PDB file of C-alpha atoms and ligand atoms in Angstrom:
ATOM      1  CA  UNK A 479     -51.247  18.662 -26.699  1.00 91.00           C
ATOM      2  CA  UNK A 480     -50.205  20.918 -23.790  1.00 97.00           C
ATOM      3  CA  UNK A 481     -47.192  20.158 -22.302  1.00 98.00           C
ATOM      4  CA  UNK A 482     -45.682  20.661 -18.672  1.00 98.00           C
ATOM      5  CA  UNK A 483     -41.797  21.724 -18.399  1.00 98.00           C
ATOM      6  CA  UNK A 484     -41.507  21.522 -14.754  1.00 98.00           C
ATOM      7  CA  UNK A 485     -38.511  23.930 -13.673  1.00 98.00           C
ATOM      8  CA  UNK A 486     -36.248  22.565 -10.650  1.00 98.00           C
ATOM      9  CA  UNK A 487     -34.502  26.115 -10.118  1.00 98.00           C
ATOM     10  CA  UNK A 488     -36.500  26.102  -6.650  1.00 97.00           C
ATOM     11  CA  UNK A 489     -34.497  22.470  -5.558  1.00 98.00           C
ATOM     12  CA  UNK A 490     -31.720  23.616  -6.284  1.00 98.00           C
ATOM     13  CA  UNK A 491     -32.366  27.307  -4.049  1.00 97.00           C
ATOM     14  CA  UNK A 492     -32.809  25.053  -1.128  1.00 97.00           C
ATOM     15  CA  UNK A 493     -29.266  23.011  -1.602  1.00 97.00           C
ATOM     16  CA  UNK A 494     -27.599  26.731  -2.072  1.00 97.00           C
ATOM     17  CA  UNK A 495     -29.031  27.509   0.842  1.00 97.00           C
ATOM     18  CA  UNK A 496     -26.536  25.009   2.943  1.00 96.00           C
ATOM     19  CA  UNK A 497     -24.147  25.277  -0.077  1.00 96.00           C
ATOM     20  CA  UNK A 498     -24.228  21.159   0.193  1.00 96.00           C
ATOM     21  CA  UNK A 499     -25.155  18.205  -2.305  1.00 97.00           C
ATOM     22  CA  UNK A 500     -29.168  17.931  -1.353  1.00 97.00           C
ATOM     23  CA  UNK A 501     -31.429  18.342  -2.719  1.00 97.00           C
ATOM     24  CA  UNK A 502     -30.145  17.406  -6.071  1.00 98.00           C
ATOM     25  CA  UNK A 503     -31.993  18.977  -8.981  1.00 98.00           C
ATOM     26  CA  UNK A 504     -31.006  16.295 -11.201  1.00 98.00           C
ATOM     27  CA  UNK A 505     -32.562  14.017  -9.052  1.00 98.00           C
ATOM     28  CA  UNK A 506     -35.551  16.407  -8.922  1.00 98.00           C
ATOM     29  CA  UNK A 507     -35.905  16.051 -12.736  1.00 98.00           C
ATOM     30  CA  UNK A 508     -35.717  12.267 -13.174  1.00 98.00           C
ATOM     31  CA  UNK A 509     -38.875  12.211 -10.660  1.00 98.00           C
ATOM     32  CA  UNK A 510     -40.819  15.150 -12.497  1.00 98.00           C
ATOM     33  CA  UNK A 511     -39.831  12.822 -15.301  1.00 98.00           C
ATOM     34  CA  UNK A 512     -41.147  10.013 -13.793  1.00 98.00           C
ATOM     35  CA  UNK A 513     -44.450  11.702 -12.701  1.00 98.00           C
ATOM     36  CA  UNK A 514     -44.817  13.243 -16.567  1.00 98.00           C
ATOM     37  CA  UNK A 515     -43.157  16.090 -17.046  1.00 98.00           C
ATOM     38  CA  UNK A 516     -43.067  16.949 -20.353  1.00 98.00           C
ATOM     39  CA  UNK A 517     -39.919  18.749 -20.057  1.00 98.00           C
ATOM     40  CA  UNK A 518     -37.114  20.144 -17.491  1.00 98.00           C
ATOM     41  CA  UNK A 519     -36.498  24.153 -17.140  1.00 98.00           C
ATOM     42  CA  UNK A 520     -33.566  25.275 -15.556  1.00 98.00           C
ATOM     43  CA  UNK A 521     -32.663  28.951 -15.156  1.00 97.00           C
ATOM     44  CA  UNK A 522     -28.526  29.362 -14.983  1.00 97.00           C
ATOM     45  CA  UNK A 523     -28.455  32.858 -13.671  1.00 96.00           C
ATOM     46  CA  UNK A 524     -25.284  35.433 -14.035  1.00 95.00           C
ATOM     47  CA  UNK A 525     -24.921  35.395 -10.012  1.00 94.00           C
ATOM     48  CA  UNK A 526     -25.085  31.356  -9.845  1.00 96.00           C
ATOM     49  CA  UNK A 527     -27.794  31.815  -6.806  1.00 95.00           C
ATOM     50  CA  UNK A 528     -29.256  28.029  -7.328  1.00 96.00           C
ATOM     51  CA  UNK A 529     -28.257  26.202 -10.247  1.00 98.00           C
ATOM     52  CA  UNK A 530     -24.889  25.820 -10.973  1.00 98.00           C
ATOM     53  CA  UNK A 531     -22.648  25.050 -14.527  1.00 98.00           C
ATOM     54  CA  UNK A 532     -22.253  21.144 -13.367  1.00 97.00           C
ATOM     55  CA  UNK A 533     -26.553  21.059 -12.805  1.00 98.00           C
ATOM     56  CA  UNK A 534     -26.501  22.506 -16.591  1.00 98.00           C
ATOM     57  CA  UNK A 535     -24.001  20.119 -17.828  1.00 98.00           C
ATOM     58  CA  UNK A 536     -25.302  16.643 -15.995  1.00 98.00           C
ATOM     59  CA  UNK A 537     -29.333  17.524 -17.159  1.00 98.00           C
ATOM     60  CA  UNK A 538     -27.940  18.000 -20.102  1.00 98.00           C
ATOM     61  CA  UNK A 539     -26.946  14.048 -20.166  1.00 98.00           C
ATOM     62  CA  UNK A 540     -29.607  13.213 -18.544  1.00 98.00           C
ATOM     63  CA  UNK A 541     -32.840  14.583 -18.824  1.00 98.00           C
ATOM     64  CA  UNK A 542     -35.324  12.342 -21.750  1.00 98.00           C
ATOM     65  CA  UNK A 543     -38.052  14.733 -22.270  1.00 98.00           C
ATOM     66  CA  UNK A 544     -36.581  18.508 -22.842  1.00 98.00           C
ATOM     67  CA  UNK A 545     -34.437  20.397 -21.500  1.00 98.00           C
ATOM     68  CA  UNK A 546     -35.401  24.145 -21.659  1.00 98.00           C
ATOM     69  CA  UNK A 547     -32.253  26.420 -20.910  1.00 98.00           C
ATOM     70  CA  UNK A 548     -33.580  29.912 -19.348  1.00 98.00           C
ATOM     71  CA  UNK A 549     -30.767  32.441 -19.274  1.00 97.00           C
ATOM     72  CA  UNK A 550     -29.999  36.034 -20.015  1.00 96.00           C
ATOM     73  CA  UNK A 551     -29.290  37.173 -23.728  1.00 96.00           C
ATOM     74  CA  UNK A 552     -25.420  37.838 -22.602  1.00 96.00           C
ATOM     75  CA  UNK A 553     -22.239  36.434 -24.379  1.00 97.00           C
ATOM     76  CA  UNK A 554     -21.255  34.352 -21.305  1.00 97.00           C
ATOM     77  CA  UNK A 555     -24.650  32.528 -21.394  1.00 98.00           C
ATOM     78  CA  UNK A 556     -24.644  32.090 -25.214  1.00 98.00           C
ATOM     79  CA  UNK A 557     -21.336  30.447 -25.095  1.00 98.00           C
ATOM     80  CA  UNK A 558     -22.767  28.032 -22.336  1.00 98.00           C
ATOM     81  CA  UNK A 559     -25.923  27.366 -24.466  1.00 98.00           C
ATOM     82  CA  UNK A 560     -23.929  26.653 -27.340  1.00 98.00           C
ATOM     83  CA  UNK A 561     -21.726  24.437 -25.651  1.00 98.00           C
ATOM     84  CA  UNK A 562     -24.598  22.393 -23.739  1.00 97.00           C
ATOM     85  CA  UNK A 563     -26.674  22.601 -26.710  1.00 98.00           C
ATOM     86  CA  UNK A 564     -30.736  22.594 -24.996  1.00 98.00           C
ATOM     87  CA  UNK A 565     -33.305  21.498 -26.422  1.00 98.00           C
ATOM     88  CA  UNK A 566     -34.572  25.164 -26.304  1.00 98.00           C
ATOM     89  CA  UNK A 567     -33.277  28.952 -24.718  1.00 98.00           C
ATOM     90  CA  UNK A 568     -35.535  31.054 -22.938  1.00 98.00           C
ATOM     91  CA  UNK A 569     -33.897  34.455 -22.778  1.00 98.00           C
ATOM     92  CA  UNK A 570     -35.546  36.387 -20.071  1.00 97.00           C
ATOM     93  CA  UNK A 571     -34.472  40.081 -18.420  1.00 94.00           C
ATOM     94  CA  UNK A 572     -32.159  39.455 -15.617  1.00 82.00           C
ATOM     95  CA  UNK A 573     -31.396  41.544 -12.520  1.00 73.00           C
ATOM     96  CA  UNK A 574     -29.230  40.690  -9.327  1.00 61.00           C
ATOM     97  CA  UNK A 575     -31.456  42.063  -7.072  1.00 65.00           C
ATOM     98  CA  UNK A 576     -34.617  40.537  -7.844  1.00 67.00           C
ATOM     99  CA  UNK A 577     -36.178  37.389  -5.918  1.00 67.00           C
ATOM    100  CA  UNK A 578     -37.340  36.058  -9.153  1.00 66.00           C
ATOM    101  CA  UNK A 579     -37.598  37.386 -12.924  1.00 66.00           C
ATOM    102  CA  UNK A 580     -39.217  40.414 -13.167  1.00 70.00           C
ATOM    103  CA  UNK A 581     -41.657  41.192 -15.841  1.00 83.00           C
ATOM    104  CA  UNK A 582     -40.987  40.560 -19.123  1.00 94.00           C
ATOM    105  CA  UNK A 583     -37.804  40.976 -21.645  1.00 96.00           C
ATOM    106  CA  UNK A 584     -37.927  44.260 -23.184  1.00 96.00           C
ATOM    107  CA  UNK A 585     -37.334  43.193 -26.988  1.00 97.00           C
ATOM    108  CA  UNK A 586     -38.682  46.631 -28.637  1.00 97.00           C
ATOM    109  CA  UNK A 587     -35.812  48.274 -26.188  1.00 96.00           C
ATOM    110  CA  UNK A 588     -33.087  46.279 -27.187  1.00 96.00           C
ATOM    111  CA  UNK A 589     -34.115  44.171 -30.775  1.00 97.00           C
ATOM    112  CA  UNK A 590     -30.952  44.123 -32.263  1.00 97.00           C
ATOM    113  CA  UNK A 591     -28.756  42.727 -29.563  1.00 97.00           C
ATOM    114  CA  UNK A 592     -31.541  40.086 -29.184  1.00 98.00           C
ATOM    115  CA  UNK A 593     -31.905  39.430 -33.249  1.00 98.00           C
ATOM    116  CA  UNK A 594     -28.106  38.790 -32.581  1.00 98.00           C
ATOM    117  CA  UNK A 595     -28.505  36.140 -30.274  1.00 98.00           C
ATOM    118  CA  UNK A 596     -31.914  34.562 -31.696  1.00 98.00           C
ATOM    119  CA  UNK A 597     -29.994  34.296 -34.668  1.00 98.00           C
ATOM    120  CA  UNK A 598     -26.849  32.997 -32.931  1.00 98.00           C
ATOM    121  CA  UNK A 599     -28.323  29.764 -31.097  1.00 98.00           C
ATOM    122  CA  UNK A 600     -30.922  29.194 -34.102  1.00 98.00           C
ATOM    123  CA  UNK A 601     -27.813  28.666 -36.540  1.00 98.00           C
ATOM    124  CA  UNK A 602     -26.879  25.921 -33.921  1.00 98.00           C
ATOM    125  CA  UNK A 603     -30.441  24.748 -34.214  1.00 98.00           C
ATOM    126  CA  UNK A 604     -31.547  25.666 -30.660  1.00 98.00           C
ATOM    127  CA  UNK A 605     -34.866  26.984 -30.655  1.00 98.00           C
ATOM    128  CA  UNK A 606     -35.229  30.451 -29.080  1.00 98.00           C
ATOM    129  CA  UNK A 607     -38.061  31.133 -27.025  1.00 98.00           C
ATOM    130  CA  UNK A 608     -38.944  34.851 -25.333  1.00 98.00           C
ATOM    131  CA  UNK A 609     -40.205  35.566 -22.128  1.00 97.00           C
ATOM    132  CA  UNK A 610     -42.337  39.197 -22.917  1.00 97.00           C
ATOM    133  CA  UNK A 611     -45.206  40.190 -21.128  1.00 97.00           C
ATOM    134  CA  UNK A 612     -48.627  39.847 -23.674  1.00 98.00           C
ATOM    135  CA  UNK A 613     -48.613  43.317 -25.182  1.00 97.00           C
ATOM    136  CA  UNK A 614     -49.069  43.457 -28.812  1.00 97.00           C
ATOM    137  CA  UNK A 615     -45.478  45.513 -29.264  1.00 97.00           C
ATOM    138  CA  UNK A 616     -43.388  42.982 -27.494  1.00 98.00           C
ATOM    139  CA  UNK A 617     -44.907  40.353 -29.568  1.00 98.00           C
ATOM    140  CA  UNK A 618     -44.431  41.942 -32.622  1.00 98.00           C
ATOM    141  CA  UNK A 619     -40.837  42.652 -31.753  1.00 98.00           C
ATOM    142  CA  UNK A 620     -40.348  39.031 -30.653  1.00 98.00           C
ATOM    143  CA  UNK A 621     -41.202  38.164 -34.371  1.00 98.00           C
ATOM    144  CA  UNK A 622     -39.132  39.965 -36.114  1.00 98.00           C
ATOM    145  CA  UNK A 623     -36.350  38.636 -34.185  1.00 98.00           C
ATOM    146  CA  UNK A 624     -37.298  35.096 -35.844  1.00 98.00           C
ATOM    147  CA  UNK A 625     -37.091  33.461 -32.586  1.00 98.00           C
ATOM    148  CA  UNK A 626     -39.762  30.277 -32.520  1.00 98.00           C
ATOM    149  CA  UNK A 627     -41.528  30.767 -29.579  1.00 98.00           C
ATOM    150  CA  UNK A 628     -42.449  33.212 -27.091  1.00 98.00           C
ATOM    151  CA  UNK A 629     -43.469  32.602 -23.444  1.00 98.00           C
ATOM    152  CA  UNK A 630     -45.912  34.474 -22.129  1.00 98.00           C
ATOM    153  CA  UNK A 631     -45.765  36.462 -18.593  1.00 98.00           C
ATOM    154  CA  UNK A 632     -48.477  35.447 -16.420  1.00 98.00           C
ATOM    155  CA  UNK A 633     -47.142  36.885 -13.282  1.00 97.00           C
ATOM    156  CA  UNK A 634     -49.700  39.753 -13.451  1.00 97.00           C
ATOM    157  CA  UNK A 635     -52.436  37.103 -13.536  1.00 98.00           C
ATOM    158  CA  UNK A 636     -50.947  35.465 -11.137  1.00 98.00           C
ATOM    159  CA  UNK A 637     -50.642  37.903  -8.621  1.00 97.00           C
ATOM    160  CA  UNK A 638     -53.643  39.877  -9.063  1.00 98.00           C
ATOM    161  CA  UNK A 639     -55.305  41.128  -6.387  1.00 97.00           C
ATOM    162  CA  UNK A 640     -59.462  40.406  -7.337  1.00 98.00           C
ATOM    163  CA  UNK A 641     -61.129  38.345  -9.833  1.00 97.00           C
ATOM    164  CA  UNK A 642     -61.849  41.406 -12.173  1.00 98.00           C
ATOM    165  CA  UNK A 643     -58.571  42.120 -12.698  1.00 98.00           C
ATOM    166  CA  UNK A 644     -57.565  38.351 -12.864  1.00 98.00           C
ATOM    167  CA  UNK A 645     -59.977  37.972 -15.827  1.00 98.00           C
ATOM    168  CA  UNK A 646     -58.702  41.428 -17.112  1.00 98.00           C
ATOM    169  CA  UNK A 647     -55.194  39.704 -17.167  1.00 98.00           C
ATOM    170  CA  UNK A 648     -56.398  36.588 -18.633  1.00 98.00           C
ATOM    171  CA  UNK A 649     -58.176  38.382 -21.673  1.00 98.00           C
ATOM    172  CA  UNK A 650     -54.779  40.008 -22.321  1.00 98.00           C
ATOM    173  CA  UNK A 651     -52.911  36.798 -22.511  1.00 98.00           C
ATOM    174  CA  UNK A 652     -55.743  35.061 -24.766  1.00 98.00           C
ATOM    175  CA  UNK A 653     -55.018  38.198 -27.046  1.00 98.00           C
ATOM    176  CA  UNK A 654     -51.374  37.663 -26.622  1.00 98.00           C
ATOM    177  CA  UNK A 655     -51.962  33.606 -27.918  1.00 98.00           C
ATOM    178  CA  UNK A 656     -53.741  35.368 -30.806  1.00 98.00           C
ATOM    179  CA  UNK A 657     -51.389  37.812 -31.784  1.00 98.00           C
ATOM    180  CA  UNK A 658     -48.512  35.632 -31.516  1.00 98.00           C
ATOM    181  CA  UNK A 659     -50.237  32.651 -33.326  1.00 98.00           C
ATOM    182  CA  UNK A 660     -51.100  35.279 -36.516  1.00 98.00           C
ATOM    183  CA  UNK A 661     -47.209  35.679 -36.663  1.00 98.00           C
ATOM    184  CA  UNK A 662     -46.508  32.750 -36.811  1.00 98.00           C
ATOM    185  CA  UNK A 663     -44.846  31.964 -33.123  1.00 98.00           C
ATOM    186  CA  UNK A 664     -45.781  29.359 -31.196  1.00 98.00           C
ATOM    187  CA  UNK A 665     -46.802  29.915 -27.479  1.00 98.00           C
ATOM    188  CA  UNK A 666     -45.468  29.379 -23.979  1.00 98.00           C
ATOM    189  CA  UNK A 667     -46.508  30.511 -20.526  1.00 98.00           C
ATOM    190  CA  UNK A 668     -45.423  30.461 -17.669  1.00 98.00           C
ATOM    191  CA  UNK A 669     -44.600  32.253 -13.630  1.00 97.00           C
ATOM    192  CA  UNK A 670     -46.656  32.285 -10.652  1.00 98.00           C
ATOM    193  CA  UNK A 671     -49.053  29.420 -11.925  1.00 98.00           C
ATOM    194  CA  UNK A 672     -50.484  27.417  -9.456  1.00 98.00           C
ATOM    195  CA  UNK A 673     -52.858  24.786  -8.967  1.00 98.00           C
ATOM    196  CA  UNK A 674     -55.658  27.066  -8.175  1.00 98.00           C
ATOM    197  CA  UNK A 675     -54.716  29.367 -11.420  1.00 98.00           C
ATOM    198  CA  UNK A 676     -53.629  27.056 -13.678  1.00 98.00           C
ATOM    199  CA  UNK A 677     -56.542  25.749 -15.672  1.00 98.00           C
ATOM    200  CA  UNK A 678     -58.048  29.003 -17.389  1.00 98.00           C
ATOM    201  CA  UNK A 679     -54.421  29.622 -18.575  1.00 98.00           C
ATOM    202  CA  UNK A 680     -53.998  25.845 -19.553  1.00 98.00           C
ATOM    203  CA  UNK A 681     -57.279  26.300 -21.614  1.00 98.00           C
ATOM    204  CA  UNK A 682     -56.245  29.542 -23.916  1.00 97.00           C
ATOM    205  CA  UNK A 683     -56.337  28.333 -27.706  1.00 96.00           C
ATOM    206  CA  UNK A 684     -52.805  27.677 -29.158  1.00 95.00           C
ATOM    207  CA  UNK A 685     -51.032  27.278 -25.790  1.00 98.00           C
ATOM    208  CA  UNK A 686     -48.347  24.983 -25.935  1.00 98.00           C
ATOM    209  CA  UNK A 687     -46.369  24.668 -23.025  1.00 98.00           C
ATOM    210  CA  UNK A 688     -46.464  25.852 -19.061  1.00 98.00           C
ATOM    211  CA  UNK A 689     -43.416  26.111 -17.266  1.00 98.00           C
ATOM    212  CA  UNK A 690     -44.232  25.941 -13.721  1.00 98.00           C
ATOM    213  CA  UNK A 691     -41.919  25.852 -10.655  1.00 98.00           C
ATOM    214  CA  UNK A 692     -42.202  27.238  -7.304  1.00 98.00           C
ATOM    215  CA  UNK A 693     -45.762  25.600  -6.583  1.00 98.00           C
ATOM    216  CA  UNK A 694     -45.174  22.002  -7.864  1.00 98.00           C
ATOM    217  CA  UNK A 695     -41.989  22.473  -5.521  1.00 98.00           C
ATOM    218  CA  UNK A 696     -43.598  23.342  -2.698  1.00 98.00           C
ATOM    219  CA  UNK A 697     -46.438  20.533  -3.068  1.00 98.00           C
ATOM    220  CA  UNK A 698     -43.532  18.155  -3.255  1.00 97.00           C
ATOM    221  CA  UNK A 699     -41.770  19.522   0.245  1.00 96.00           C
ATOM    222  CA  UNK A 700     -45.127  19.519   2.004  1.00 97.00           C
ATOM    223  CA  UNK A 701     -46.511  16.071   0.483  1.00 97.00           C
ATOM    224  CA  UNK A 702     -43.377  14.398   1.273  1.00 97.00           C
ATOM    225  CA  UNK A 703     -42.374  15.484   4.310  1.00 97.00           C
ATOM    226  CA  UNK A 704     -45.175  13.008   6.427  1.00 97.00           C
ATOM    227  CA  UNK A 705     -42.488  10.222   4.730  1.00 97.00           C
ATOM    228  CA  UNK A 706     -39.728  12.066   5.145  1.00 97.00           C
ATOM    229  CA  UNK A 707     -40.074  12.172   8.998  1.00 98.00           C
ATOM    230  CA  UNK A 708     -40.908   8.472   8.963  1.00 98.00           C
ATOM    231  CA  UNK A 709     -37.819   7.648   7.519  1.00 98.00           C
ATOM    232  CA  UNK A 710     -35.670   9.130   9.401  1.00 98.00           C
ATOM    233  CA  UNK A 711     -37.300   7.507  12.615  1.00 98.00           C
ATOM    234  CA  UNK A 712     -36.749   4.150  10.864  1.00 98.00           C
ATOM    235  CA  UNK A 713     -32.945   5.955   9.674  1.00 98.00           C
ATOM    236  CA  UNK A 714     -32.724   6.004  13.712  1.00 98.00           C
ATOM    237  CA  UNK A 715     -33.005   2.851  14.801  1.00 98.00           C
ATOM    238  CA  UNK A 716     -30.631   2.087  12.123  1.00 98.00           C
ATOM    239  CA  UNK A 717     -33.601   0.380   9.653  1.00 96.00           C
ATOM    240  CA  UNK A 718     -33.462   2.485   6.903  1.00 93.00           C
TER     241      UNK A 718
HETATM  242  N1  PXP B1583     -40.934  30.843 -16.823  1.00 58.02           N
HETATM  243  C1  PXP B1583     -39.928  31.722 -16.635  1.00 58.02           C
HETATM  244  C2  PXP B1583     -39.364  32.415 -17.820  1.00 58.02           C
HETATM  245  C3  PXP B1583     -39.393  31.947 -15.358  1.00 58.02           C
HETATM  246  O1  PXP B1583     -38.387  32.825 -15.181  1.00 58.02           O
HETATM  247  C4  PXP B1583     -39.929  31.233 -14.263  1.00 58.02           C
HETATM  248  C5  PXP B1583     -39.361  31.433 -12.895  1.00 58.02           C
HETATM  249  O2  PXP B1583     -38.073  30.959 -12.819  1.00 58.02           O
HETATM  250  C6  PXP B1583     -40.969  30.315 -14.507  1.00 58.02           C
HETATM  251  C7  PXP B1583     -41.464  30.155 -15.792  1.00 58.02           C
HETATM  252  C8  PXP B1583     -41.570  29.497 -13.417  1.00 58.02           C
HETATM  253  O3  PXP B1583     -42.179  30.342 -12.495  1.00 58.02           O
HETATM  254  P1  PXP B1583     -42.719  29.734 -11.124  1.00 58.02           P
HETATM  255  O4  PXP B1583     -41.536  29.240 -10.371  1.00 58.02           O
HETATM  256  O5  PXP B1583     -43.379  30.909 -10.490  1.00 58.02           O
HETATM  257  O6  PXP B1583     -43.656  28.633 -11.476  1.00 58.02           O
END
C-alpha cells in the first residue's frame, strides 16, 4: 500500500516567523493524523529555521503512525536521532542558504562518512532512508551503504517547465524505482508534489511512501481560513 508521511516543517516556518507558540506543529500532526496520514516528517535543520529540539522531542511522544526524522548526516544530528530514536532518518544535503533542500545527497561524493552513519543509527535499529536524485550511481552508492530505503528527488519533475520534460523526469524516476528495487532498497519520494503532480508519481511500481509538505500546507491555510475568519467574529462578540 502507498503511504502518505505528511511533513509539518511548513507549520512550524509560519510560528518562526513571529517566533511565538502558533501554529503548533504538533498540533498539525495529530490532525494529518486524524485525516490519514500515514506518517509525520519533520526536518530538524542545523540553523533551527522552523522546527525546533522540543517539536522533535514532543512528536516523538506523540505521533501514532511514524515519525520520519529528516536531518543532515552530521554528529550533532546523529546524537539527536539516537536520543529521540524515529521511526526512520532521512539524511538529506543541507545548506544554510537554501529556501528548501536542494537536489539530492551526494552519496558517491562522500560514501564513507555516510556508511558511517547508516551504520550508526541502523545498530540502534533506526531505519536509514536517502534522499538522492534517481540516477543509477547515487542509487548504487545508496546500497552499498546498507541503508533501507532511499527517497527519491522529484523536485525536477516537479518543477519542470513543459510536459515533455515532465514525462522525461518521470521515466527517470520509474527507472530509479527499478534500479533501487533490483538492490534490494525499498522506495520513497518525495518534494514539490502537489495535487496536480501527484498521481503519475503515486502510480510508479514499488513506490512506497510520499512525503509531501508545502502543498497539503497551503490547502490547509486557504481551506480553513473561510472558518478561521468566522471564528474570530464569533471570538468578538465574546461567543467563541
Ligand atoms: N522529502 C524531503 C527529503 C524534503 O526535504 C522535503 C522538503 O522538506 C519533502 C520531502 C517535502 O517537500 P514539499 O514540502 O515540497 O512537499
Amino acid at each position: 500500500m502507498l503511504t502518505l508521511g505528511v511533513n509539518i516543517d511548513h507549520v512550524a516556518t509560519v510560528r518562526q516567523a513571529r517566533k511565538t507558540i502558533e501554529p503548533d506543529p504538533i498540533a498539525a500532526a495529530v490532525l494529518a493524523e486524524l485525516g490519514g496520514a500515514n506518517g509525520i516528517t519533520a526536518h530538524l535543520r542545523e540553523d533551527r529555521r522552523h522546527i525546533q529540539d522540543r517539536d522533535i522531542r514532543l512528536l516523538r511522544e506523540t505521533v501514532r503512525t511514524h515519525l520520519n526524522l529528516e536531518m543532515a548526516a552530521t554528529e550533532e544530528m546523529v546524537a539527536i536521532a539516537l536520543e529521540t530514536k524515529p521511526n526512520y532518518v532521512t539524511l538529506v544535503p543541507e545548506k544554510r542558504q537554501e529556501v528548501t533542500t536542494e537536489g539530492g545527497l551526494d552519496v558517491v561524493g562522500s560514501l564513507e562518512k555516510i556508511k558511517d552513519v547508516v551504520d550508526r543509527l541502523q545498530s540502534a535499529n533506526i531505519p536509514v532512508s536517502l534522499f538522492i536524485d534517481a540516477d543509477e550511481a547515487q542509487i548504487k552508492a545508496s546500497a552499498a551503504t546498507k541503508a533501507k530505503f532511499i527517497e527519491l528527488h522529484t523536485g525536477k519533475y516537479a518543477d519542470a517547465p513543459n510536459p515533455e520534460v515532465q514525462q522525461k523526469e518521470l521515466e527517470l524516476l520509474k527507472l530509479g524505482c527499478q534500479q533501487a528495487l533490483e538492490l534490494e532498497l525499498r522506495v520513497n519520494a518525495g518534494h514539490g508534489l502537489t495535487y496536480i503532480n501527484v498521481y503519475p508519481v503515486a502510480c510508479l511500481p514499488g513506490m512506497e511512501e510520499l512525503n509531501i509538505g508545502h502543498s497539503i500546507i497551503s490547502r490547509g491555510v486557504l481551506v480553513g481560513i473561510e472558518r478561521a475568519v468566522r471564528e474570530m467574529k464569533l471570538a468578538m462578540r465574546g461567543e467563541l
